[in-house]
Structures are given as C-alpha cells and as structure tokens.
Short mmCIF file of C-alpha atoms and ligand atoms in Angstrom, two decimals:
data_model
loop_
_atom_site.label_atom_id
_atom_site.label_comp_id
_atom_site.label_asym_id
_atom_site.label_seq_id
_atom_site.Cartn_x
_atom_site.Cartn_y
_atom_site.Cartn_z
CA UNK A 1 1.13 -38.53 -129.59
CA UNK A 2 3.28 -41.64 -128.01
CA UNK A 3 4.05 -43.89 -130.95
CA UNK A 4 5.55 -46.74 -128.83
CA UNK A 5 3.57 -47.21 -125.48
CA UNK A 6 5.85 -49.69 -124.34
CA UNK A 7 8.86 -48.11 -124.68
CA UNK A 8 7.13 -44.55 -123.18
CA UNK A 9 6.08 -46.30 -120.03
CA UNK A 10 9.81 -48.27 -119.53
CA UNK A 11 10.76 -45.45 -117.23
CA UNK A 12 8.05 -45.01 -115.28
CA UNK A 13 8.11 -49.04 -114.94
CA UNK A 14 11.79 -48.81 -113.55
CA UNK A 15 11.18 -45.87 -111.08
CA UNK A 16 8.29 -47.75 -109.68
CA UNK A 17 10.48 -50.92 -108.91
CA UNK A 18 13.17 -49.30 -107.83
CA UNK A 19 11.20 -47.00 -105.19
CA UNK A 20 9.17 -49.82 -104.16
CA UNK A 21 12.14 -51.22 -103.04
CA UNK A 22 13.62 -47.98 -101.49
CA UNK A 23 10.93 -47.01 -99.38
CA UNK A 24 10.23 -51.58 -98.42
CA UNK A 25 13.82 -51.20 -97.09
CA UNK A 26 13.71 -48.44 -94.54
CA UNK A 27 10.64 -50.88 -93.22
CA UNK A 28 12.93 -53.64 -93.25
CA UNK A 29 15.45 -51.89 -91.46
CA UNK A 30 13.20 -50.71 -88.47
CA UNK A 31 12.32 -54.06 -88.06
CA UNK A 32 15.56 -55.11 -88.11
CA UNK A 33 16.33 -52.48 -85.32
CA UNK A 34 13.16 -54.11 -83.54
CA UNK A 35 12.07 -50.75 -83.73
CA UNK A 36 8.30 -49.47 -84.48
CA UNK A 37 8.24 -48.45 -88.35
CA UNK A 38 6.50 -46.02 -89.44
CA UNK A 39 6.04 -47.63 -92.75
CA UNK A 40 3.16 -50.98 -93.09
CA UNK A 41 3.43 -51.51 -96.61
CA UNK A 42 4.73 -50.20 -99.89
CA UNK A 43 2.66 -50.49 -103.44
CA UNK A 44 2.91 -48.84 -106.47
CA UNK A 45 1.84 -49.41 -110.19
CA UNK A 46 2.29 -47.58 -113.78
CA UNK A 47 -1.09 -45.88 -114.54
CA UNK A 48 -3.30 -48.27 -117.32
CA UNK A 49 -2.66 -46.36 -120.42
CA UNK A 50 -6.64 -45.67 -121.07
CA UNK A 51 -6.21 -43.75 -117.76
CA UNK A 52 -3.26 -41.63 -119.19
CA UNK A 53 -5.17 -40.66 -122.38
CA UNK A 54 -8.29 -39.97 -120.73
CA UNK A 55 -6.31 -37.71 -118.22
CA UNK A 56 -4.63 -35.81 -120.91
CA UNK A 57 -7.88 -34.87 -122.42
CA UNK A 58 -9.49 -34.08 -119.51
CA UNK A 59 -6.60 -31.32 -118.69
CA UNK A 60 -5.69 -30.95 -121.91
CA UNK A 61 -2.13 -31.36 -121.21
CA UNK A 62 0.87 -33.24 -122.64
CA UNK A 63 0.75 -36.95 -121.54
CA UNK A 64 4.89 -36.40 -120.21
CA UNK A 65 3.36 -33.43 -117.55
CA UNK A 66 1.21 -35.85 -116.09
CA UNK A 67 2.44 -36.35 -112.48
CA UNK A 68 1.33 -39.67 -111.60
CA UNK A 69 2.04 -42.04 -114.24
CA UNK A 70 4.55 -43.59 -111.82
CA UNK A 71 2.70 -43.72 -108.69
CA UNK A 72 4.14 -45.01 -105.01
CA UNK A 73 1.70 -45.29 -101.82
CA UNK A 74 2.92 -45.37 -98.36
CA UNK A 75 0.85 -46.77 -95.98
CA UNK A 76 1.16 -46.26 -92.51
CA UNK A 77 -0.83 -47.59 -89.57
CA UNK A 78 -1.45 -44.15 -87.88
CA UNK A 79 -1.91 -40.49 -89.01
CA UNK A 80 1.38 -39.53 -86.66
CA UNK A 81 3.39 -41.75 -88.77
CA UNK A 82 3.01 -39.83 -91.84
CA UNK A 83 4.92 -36.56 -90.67
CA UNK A 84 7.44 -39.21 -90.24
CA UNK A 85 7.60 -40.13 -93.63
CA UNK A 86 6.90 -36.91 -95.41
CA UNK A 87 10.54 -35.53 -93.46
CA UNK A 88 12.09 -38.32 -94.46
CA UNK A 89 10.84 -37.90 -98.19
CA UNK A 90 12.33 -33.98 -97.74
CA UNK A 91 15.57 -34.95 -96.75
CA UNK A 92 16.01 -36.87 -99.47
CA UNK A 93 15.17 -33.69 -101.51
CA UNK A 94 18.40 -33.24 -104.07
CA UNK A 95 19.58 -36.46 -103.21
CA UNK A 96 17.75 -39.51 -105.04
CA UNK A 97 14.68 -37.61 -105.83
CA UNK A 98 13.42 -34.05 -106.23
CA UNK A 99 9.99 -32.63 -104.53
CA UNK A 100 8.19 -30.46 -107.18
CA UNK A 101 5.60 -30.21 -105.07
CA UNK A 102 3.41 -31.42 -102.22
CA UNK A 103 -0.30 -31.20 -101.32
CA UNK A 104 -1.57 -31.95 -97.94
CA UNK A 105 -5.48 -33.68 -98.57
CA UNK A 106 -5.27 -34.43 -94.81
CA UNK A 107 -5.01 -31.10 -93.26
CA UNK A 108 -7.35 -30.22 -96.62
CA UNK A 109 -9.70 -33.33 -97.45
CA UNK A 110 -10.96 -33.46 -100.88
CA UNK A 111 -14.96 -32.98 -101.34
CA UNK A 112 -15.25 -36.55 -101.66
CA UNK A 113 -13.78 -36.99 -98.32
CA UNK A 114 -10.31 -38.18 -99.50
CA UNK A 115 -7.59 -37.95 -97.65
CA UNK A 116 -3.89 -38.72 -98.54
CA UNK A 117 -0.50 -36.47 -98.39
CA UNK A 118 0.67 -36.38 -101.82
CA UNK A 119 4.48 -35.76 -102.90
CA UNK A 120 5.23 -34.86 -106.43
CA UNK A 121 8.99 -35.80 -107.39
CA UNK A 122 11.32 -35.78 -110.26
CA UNK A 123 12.93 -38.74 -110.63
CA UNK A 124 15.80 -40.04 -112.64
CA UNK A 125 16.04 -43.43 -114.16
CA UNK A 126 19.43 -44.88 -116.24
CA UNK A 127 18.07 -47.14 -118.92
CA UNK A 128 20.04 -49.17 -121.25
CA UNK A 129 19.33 -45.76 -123.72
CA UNK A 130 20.36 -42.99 -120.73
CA UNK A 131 19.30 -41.09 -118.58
CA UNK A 132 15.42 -40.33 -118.19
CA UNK A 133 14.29 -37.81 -115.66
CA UNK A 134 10.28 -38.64 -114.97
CA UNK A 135 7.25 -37.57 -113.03
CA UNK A 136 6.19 -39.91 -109.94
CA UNK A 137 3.52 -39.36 -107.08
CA UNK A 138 3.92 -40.45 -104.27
CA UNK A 139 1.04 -40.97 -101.84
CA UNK A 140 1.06 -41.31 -98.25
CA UNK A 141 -1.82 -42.21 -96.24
CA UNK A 142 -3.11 -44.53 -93.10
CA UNK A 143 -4.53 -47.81 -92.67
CA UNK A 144 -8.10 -45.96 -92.60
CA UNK A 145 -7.58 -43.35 -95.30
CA UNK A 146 -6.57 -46.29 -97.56
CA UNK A 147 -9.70 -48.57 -96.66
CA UNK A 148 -11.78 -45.98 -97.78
CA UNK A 149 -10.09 -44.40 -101.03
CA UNK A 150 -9.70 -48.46 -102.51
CA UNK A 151 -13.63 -48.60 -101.78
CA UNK A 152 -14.65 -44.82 -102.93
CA UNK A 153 -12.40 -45.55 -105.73
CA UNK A 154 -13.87 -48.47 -107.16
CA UNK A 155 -17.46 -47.17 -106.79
CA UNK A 156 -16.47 -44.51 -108.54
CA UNK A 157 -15.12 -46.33 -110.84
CA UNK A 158 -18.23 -48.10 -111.58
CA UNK A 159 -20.50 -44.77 -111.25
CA UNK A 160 -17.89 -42.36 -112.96
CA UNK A 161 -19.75 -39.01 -113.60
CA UNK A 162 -23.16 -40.30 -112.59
CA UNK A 163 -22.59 -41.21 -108.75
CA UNK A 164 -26.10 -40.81 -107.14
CA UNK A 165 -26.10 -37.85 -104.39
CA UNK A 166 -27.36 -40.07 -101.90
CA UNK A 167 -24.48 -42.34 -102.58
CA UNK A 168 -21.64 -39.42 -102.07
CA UNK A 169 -23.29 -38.66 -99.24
CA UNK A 170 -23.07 -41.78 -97.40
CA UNK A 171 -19.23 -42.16 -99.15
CA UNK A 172 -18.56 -38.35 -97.17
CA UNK A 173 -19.89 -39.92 -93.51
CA UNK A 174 -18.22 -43.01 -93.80
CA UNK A 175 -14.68 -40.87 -94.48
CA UNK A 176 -15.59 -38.99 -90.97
CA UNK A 177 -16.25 -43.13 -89.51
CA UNK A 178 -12.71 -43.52 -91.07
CA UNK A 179 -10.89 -40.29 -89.36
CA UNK A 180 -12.59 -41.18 -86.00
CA UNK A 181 -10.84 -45.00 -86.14
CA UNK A 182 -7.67 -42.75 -87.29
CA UNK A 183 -8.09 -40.67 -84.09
CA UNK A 184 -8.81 -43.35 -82.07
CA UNK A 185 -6.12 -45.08 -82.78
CA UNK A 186 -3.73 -42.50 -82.14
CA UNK A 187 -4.69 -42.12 -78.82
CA UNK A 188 -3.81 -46.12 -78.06
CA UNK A 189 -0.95 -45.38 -80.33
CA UNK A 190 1.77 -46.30 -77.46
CA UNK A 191 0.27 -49.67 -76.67
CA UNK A 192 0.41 -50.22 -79.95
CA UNK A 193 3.80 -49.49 -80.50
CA UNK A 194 4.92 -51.31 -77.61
CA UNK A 195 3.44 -54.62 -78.16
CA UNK A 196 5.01 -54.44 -81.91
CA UNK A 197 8.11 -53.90 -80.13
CA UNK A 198 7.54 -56.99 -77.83
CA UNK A 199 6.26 -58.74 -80.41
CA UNK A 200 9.14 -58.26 -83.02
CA UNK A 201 12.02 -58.96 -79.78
CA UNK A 202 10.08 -61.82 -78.96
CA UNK A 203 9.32 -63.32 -82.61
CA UNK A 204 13.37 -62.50 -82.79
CA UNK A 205 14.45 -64.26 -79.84
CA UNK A 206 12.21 -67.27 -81.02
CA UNK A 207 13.95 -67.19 -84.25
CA UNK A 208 17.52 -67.88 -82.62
CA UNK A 209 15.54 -71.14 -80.65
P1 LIG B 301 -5.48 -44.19 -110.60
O1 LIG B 301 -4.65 -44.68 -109.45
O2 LIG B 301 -4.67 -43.73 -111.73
O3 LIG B 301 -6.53 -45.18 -110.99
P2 LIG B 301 -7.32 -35.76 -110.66
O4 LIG B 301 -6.84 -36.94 -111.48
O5 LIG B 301 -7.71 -34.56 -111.47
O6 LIG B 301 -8.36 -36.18 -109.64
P3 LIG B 301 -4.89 -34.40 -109.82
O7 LIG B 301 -5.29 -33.03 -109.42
O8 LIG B 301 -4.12 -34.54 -111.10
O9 LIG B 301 -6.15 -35.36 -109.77
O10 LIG B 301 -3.99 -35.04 -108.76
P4 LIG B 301 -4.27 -35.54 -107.30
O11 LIG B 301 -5.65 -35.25 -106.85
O12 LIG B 301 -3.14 -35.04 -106.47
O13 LIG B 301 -4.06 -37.09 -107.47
C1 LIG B 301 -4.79 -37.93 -108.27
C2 LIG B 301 -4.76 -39.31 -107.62
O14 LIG B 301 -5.07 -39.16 -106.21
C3 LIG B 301 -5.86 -40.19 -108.14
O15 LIG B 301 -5.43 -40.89 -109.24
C4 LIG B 301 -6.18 -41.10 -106.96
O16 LIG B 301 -5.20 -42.11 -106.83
C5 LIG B 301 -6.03 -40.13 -105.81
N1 LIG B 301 -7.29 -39.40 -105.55
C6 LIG B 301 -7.50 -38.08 -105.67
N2 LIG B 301 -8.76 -37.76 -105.32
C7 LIG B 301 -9.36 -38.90 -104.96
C8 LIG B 301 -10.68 -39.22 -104.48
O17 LIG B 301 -11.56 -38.38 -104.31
N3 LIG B 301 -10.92 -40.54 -104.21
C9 LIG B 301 -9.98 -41.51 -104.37
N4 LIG B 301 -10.32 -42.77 -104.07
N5 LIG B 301 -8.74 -41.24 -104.82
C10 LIG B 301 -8.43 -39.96 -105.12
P5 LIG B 301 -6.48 -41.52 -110.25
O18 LIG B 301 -6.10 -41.10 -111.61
O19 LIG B 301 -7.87 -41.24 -109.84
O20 LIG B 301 -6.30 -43.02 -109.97
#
C-alpha cells in the first residue's frame, strides 16, 4: 500500500517532464532544419491516482508494475510517420531509455477499434533522494487515431461497463471513417509535406524581413 502518494508519483512526474521535452525537441529541430517532422505534438500526464488503484485491482497487481503511470503520446499527422518514430524510440534502446516491450494496436486494432503503437520503457530518473528506475508508456498514434480514442475515451468514461451495443457499434464504424481519412491522407502525403516545407522556408525568410 503507498503511504505517501505524493512522494510515490515524484518520479513518474519528473520522467514525464523531462520526455515531454525530449521527444518536443527533435520537433523543434526538424523545424529548425525546415524539414517535414514527423512529430505534431507531444503530451503526457501522471495517471489520476483513483485510476492507479482501480487498475491494480482490476489486475490484481502491485501498483509499481503498472506500466503507464507515466504516460507520453506522440502524435503524428500520418500513419507513415509513426515507423519513423518507433526506430527512433529503438535506437535509443540502452541509451536514455529501455524498451520492455512494444505492442502494435495498428497492425492489431483493439475490439473497440483503437488504434495506437504502444512502447513500454524503463526509465531512470535522479531525484534529490537517487536514482529511481520507473515504468512509462509511451503512445504513438495519428492525427485520426487520436480524434477518435479522446472521443471513445470519454464516452467510455461516462458509460464505463454499461456502454449500450448500439453505441460500440457506431464507436467501431466511425474508427474505420477514421483509418480511411488516415489512408487518405497518406496518399496526398507529398503535397503535404511539401507545402510544410514551403511554408516553414517561407514563414523563415519572413522572419529575417
Ligand atoms: P488513462 O489515460 O489512464 O485515463 P487496460 O488498462 O487493461 O485497457 P493494458 O493492457 O494495461 O490496458 O495496456 P494498454 O492497452 O497497452 O494501454 C492502456 C492505455 O491505452 C489506456 O489507458 C488508454 O490510454 C489506451 N487504450 C487502450 N485501449 C483503449 C481503447 O479501447 N480506447 C481508448 N480510447 N484508449 C485505449 P487508460 O488507463 O484507459 O487511460
């Protein structure tokens, strides 16, 4: 049982800050290199500690071997990007981080209709007390997949256990509206790269007006 809450979740706090801002820079740098990024956006969060509990019940496990109590999404704007980011993840593998395991919901959606690439990593954090080697999840996912998933997951949220079949359903078909935007997108996927490329030289050149 975690006596201290606070103090439990200051570790999971600091690898969530500090990968937030690992995984913002390598955006910042592509841009910088007015280069296409295969990063949009970086979030992340510390689990709410109801959420923690209620997961440790549910797989009647010890709270510390629950993977995502530090949890990082990725979001990129097109299903090729996430390769991308999942190789760059690996070869980071024994450096900064360490994969413990992955699991590809893209290539595998979930019944729900969720789709994400998740990394599992062990990550160390130096607190004022030592070191602290944690659990984090990192989630990678596009535009599309993440439209749906912050919908599905609030409904579910408000439905928990009791979702109505009908409404599943219609959650299920709109993930297939959401993988055909994903597809189509790829196929414009060069314009789109190339007017971000125009647009960040241009927005550039402006800036030294
Ligand atoms: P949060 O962000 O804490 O509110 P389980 O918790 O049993 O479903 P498992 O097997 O431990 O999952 O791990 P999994 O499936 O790799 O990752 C769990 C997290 O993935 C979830 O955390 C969600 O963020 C996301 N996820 C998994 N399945 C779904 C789904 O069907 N719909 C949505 N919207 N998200 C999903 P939490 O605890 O649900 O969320």
């Amino acid at each position: 049982m975690i006596k201290n809450w606070d103090e439990f979740l200051l570790p999971y706090e600091q690898a969530v800050e500090e990968l937030k801002v690992k995984f913002k820079s390598i955006r910042k740098e592509y841009r910088d290199m007015n280069e296409y990024s295969p990063i949009e956006f970086t979030t992340g969060r510390v689990k709410k500690i109801s959420s923690i509990i209620e997961k440790a019940h549910r797989k009647n496990v010890e709270i510390e071997s629950i993977e995502d109590i530090a949890g990082i999404r990725i979001i990129c704007q097109l299903v090729d990007d996430i390769p991308h980011v999942v190789e760059h993840i690996r070869n980071r593998d024994g450096k900064d981080l360490k994969i413990i395991e992955e699991r590809d919901y893209i290539t595998n959606k979930k019944e729900s209709g969720y789709k994400s690439y998740h990394i599992i990593i062990s990550y160390v954090v130096h607190t004022a007390f030592g070191e602290k080697e944690i659990l984090a999840e990192i989630q990678i996912r596009t535009l599309a997949m993440n439209f749906w998933a912050t919908i599905e997951h609030s409904i579910n949220y408000k439905f928990g256990e009791n979702m109505p079949e009908e409404l599943k359903e219609r959650l299920r078909e709109s993930a297939e509206v959401a993988g055909r935007l994903d597809e189509e997108m790829s196929k414009i996927k060069f314009e789109i790269m190339d007017a971000q490329e125009v647009f960040m030289i241009r927005s550039s050149l402006v800036a030294r007006i």
